[in-house]
CSV table of C-alpha atoms in Angstrom, one decimal:
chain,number,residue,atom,x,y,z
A,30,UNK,CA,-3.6,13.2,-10.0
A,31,UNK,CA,-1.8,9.3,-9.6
A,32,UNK,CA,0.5,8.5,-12.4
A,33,UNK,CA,-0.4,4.9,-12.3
A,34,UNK,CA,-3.4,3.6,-14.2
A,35,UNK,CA,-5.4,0.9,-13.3
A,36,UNK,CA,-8.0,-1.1,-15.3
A,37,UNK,CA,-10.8,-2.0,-15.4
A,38,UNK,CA,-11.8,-0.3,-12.0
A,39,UNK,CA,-13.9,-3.4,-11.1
A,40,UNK,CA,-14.5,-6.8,-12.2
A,41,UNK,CA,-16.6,-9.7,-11.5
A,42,UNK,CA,-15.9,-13.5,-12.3
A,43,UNK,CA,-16.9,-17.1,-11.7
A,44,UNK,CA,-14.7,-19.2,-9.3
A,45,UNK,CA,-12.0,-21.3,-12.0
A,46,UNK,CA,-11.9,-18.3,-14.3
A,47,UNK,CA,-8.8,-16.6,-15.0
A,48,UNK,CA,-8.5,-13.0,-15.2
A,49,UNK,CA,-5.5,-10.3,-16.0
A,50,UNK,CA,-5.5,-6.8,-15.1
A,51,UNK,CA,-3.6,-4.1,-16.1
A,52,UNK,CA,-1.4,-1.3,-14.7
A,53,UNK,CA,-0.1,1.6,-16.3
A,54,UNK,CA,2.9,3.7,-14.7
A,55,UNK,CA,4.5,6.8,-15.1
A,56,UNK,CA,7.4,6.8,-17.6
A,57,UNK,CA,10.7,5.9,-15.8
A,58,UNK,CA,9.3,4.1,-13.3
A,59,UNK,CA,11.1,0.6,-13.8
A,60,UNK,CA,9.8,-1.1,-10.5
A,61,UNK,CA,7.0,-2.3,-10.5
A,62,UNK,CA,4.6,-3.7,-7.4
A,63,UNK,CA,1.1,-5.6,-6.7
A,64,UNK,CA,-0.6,-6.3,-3.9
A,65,UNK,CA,-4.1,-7.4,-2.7
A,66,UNK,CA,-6.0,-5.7,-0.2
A,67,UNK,CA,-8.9,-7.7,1.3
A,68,UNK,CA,-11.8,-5.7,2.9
A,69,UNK,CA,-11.1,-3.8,6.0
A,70,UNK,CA,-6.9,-4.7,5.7
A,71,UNK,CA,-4.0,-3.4,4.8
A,72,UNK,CA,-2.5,-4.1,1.2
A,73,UNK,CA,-0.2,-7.4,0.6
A,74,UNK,CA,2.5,-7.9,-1.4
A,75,UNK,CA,2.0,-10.0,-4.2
A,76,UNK,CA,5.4,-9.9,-6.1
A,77,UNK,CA,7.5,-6.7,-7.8
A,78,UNK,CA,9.5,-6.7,-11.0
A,79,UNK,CA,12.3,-4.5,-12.1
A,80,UNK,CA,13.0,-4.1,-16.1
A,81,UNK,CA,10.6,-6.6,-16.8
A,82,UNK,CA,11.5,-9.6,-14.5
A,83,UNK,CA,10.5,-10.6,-10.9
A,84,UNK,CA,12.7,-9.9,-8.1
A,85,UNK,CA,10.8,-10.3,-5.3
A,86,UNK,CA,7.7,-12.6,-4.2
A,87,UNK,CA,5.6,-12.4,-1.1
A,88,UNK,CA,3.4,-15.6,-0.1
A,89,UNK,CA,1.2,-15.9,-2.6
A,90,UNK,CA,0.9,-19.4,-5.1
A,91,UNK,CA,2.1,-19.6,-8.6
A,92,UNK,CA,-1.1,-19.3,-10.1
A,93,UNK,CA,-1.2,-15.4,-9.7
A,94,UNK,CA,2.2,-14.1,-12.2
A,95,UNK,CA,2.7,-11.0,-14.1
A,96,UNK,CA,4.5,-9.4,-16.5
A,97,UNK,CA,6.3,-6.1,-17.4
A,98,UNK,CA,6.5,-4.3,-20.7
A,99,UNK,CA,9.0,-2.2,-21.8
A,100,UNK,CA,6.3,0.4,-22.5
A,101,UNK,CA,6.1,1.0,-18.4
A,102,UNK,CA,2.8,-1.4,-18.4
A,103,UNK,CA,2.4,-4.4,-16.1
A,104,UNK,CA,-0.3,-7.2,-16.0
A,105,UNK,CA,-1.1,-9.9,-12.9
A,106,UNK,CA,-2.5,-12.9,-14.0
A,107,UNK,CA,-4.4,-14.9,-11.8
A,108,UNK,CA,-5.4,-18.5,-12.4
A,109,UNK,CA,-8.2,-20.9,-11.4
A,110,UNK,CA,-9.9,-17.7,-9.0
A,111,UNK,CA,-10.9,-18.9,-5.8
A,112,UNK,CA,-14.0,-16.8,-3.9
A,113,UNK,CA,-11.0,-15.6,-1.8
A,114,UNK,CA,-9.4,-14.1,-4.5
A,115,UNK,CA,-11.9,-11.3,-4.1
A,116,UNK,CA,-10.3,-8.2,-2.8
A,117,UNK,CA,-8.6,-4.9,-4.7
A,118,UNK,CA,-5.8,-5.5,-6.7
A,119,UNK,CA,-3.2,-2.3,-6.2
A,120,UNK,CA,0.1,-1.6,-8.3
A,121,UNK,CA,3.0,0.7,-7.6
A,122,UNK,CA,5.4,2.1,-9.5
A,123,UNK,CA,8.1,3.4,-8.1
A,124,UNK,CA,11.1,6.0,-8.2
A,125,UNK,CA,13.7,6.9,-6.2
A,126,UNK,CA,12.1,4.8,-3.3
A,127,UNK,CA,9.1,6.4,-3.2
A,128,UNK,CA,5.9,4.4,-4.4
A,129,UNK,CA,3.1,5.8,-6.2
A,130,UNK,CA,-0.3,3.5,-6.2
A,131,UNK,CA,-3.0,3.2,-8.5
A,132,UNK,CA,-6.2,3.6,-7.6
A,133,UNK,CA,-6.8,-0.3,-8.1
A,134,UNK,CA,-9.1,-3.1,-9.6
A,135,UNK,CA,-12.0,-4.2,-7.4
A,136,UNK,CA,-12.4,-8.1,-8.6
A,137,UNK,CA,-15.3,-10.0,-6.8
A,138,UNK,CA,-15.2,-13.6,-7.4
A,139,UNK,CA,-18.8,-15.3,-7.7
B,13,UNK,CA,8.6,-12.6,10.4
B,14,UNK,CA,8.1,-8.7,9.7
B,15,UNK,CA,5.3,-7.4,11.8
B,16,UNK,CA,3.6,-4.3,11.6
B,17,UNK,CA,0.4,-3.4,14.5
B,18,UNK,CA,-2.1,-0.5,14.1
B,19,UNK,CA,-4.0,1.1,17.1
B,20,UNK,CA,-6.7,2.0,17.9
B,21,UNK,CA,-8.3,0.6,14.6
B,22,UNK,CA,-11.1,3.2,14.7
B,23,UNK,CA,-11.1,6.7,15.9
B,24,UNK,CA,-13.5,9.1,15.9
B,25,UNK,CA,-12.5,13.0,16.7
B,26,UNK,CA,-14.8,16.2,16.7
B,27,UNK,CA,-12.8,18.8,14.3
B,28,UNK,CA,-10.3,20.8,16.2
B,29,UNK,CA,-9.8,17.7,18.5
B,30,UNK,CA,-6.1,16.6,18.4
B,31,UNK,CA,-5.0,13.3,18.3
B,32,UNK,CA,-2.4,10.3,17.9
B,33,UNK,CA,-2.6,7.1,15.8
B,34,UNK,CA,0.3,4.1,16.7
B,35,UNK,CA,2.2,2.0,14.1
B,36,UNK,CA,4.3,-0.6,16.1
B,37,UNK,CA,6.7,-2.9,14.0
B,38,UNK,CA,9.2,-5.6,14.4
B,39,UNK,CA,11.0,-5.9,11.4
B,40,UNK,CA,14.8,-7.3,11.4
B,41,UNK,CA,16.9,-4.1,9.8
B,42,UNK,CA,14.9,-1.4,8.7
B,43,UNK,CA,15.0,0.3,5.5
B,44,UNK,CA,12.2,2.9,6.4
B,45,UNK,CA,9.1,3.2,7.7
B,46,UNK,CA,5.8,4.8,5.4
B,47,UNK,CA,2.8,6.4,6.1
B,48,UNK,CA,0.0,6.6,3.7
B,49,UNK,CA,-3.4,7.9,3.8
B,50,UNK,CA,-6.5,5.5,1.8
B,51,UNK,CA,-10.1,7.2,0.8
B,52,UNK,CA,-12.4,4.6,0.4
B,53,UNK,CA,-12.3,2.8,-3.0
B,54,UNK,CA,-8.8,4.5,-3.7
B,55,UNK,CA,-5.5,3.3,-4.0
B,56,UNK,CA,-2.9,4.6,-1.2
B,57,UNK,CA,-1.5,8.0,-1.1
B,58,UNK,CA,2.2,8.6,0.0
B,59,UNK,CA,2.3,10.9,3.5
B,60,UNK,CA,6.2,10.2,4.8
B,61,UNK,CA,8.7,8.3,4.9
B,62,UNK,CA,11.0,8.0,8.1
B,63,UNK,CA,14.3,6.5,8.2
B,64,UNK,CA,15.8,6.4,11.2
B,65,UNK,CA,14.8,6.7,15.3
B,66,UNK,CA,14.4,10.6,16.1
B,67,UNK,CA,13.5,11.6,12.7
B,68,UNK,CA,10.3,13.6,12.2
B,69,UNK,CA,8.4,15.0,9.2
B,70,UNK,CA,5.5,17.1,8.7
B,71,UNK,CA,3.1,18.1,6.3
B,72,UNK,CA,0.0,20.1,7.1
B,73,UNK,CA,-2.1,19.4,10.0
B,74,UNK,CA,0.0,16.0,9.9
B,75,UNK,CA,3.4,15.0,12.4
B,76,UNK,CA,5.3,11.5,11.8
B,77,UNK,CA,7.9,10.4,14.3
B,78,UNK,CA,9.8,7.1,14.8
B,79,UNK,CA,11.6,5.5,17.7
B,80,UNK,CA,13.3,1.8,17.2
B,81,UNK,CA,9.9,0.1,17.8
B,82,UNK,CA,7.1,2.3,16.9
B,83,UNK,CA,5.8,5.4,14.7
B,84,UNK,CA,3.2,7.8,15.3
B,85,UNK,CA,1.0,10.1,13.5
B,86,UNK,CA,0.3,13.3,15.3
B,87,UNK,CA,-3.1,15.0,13.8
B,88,UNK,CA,-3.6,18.6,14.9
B,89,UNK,CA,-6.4,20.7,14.9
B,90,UNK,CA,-8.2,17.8,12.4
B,91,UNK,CA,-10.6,18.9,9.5
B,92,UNK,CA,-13.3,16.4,8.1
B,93,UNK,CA,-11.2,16.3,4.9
B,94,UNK,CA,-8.9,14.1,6.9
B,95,UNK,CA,-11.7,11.7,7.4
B,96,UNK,CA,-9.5,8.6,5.9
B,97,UNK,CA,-7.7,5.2,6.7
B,98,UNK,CA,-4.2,5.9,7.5
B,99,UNK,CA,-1.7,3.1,6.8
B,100,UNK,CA,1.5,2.2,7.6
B,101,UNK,CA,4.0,0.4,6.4
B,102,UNK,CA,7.6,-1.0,6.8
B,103,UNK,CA,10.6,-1.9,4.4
B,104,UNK,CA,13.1,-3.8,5.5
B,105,UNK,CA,16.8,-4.2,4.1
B,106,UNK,CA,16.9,-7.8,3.8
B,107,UNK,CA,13.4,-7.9,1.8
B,108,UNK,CA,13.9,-5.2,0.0
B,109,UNK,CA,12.6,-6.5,-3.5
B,110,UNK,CA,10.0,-7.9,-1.1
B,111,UNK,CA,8.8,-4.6,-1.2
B,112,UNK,CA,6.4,-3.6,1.9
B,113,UNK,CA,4.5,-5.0,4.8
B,114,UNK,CA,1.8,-2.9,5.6
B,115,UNK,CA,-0.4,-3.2,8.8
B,116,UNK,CA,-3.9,-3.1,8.9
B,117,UNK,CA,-4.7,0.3,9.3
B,118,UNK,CA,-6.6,2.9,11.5
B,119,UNK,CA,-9.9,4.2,10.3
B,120,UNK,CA,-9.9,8.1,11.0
B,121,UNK,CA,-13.1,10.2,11.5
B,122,UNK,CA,-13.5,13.3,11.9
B,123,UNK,CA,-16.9,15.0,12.8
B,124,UNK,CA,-18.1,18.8,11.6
């Protein structure tokens, strides 16, 4: 059984919404990861943070941030949904270099 | 730019039939290279992690290797359990907060 916790399992919202969803990790797991993973690909890095801030980015516009708790927990944020914002939202935790994921958000923008 | 290729992107084997799935990359200093395995509607599940050309790892039915350019995953003697989509995925030294890039996956199948 995954460590991570993901919720809600799936979502649906109208296009300009804004939505947050929610990750839970394993204690000890300080590094935290999102990504996206459109239909049919692999997943994409969204951005990672490490003892609650961001160190790392991939190519994705401000209007998707997160946040880390000190409780382990992480949200993404994402602003102004575009229909291509539909996909399933993953996080990672991670120790020692290896990655555990969650079994993800399904979000389907309308 | 980091690259990671799958091939083929479907295969279908009869159970029993052996088999090999490709992960090429082009990645500028690699940290390691991952394979997970993804059931529909599920988040991925950690298979290996390879670190360096030669290395090789095994788990079950399931063989990773790694040369400087490319990875495969050996399946022997498949089962329909390992009906999945096998993902790969590269970490590179200079990205490293960047986390992964994964590539888009083969889609196993294995017939009864």
């Amino acid at each position: 059984e995954t460590g991570v916790t993901q919720s809600p399992t799936h979502l649906i919202k109208t296009r300009g919404q804004q939505v947050t969803l929610r990750c839970s990790s394993q204690s000890g797991h300080n590094t935290v990861s999102w990504y996206q993973q459109a239909l049919g690909q692999g997943p994409q890095f969204i951005f990672q943070y490490y003892r609650e801030e961001e160190n790392g980015r991939g190519n994705f516009p401000p209007r998707f941030s997160g946040l880390q708790f000190p409780n382990y927990s992480s949200e993404l944020n994402v602003n102004a949904l575009e229909l291509d914002d539909s996909a399933l939202y993953l996080c990672a935790s991670s120790l020692r270099g290896i990655y555990t994921f969650g079994s993800g958000t399904r979000l389907t923008v309308v | 730019e980091d690259q990671v290729t799958q091939s083929p992107e479907a295969l279908r084997l009869q159970e029993g039939e052996s088999s090999s799935l490709n992960c090429s990359y082009t990645v500028s200093g690699l940290r390691g290279l991952f394979w997970y395995r993804q059931d529909p509607g599920k988040g991925p599940e950690f298979l290996f992690t390879l670190y360096s050309a030669g290395e090789e790892k095994e788990k079950e039915r399931l063989k990773a290797t790694l040369t400087k350019k490319e990875s495969f995953l050996h399946i022997t003697a498949p089962k329909p359990e390992d009906s999945a989509t096998y993902l790969c995925a590269v970490q590179a030294y200079y990205n490293y907060g960047q986390n992964f890039v994964f590539g888009p996956g083969t889609r196993l199948s294995v017939l009864p």
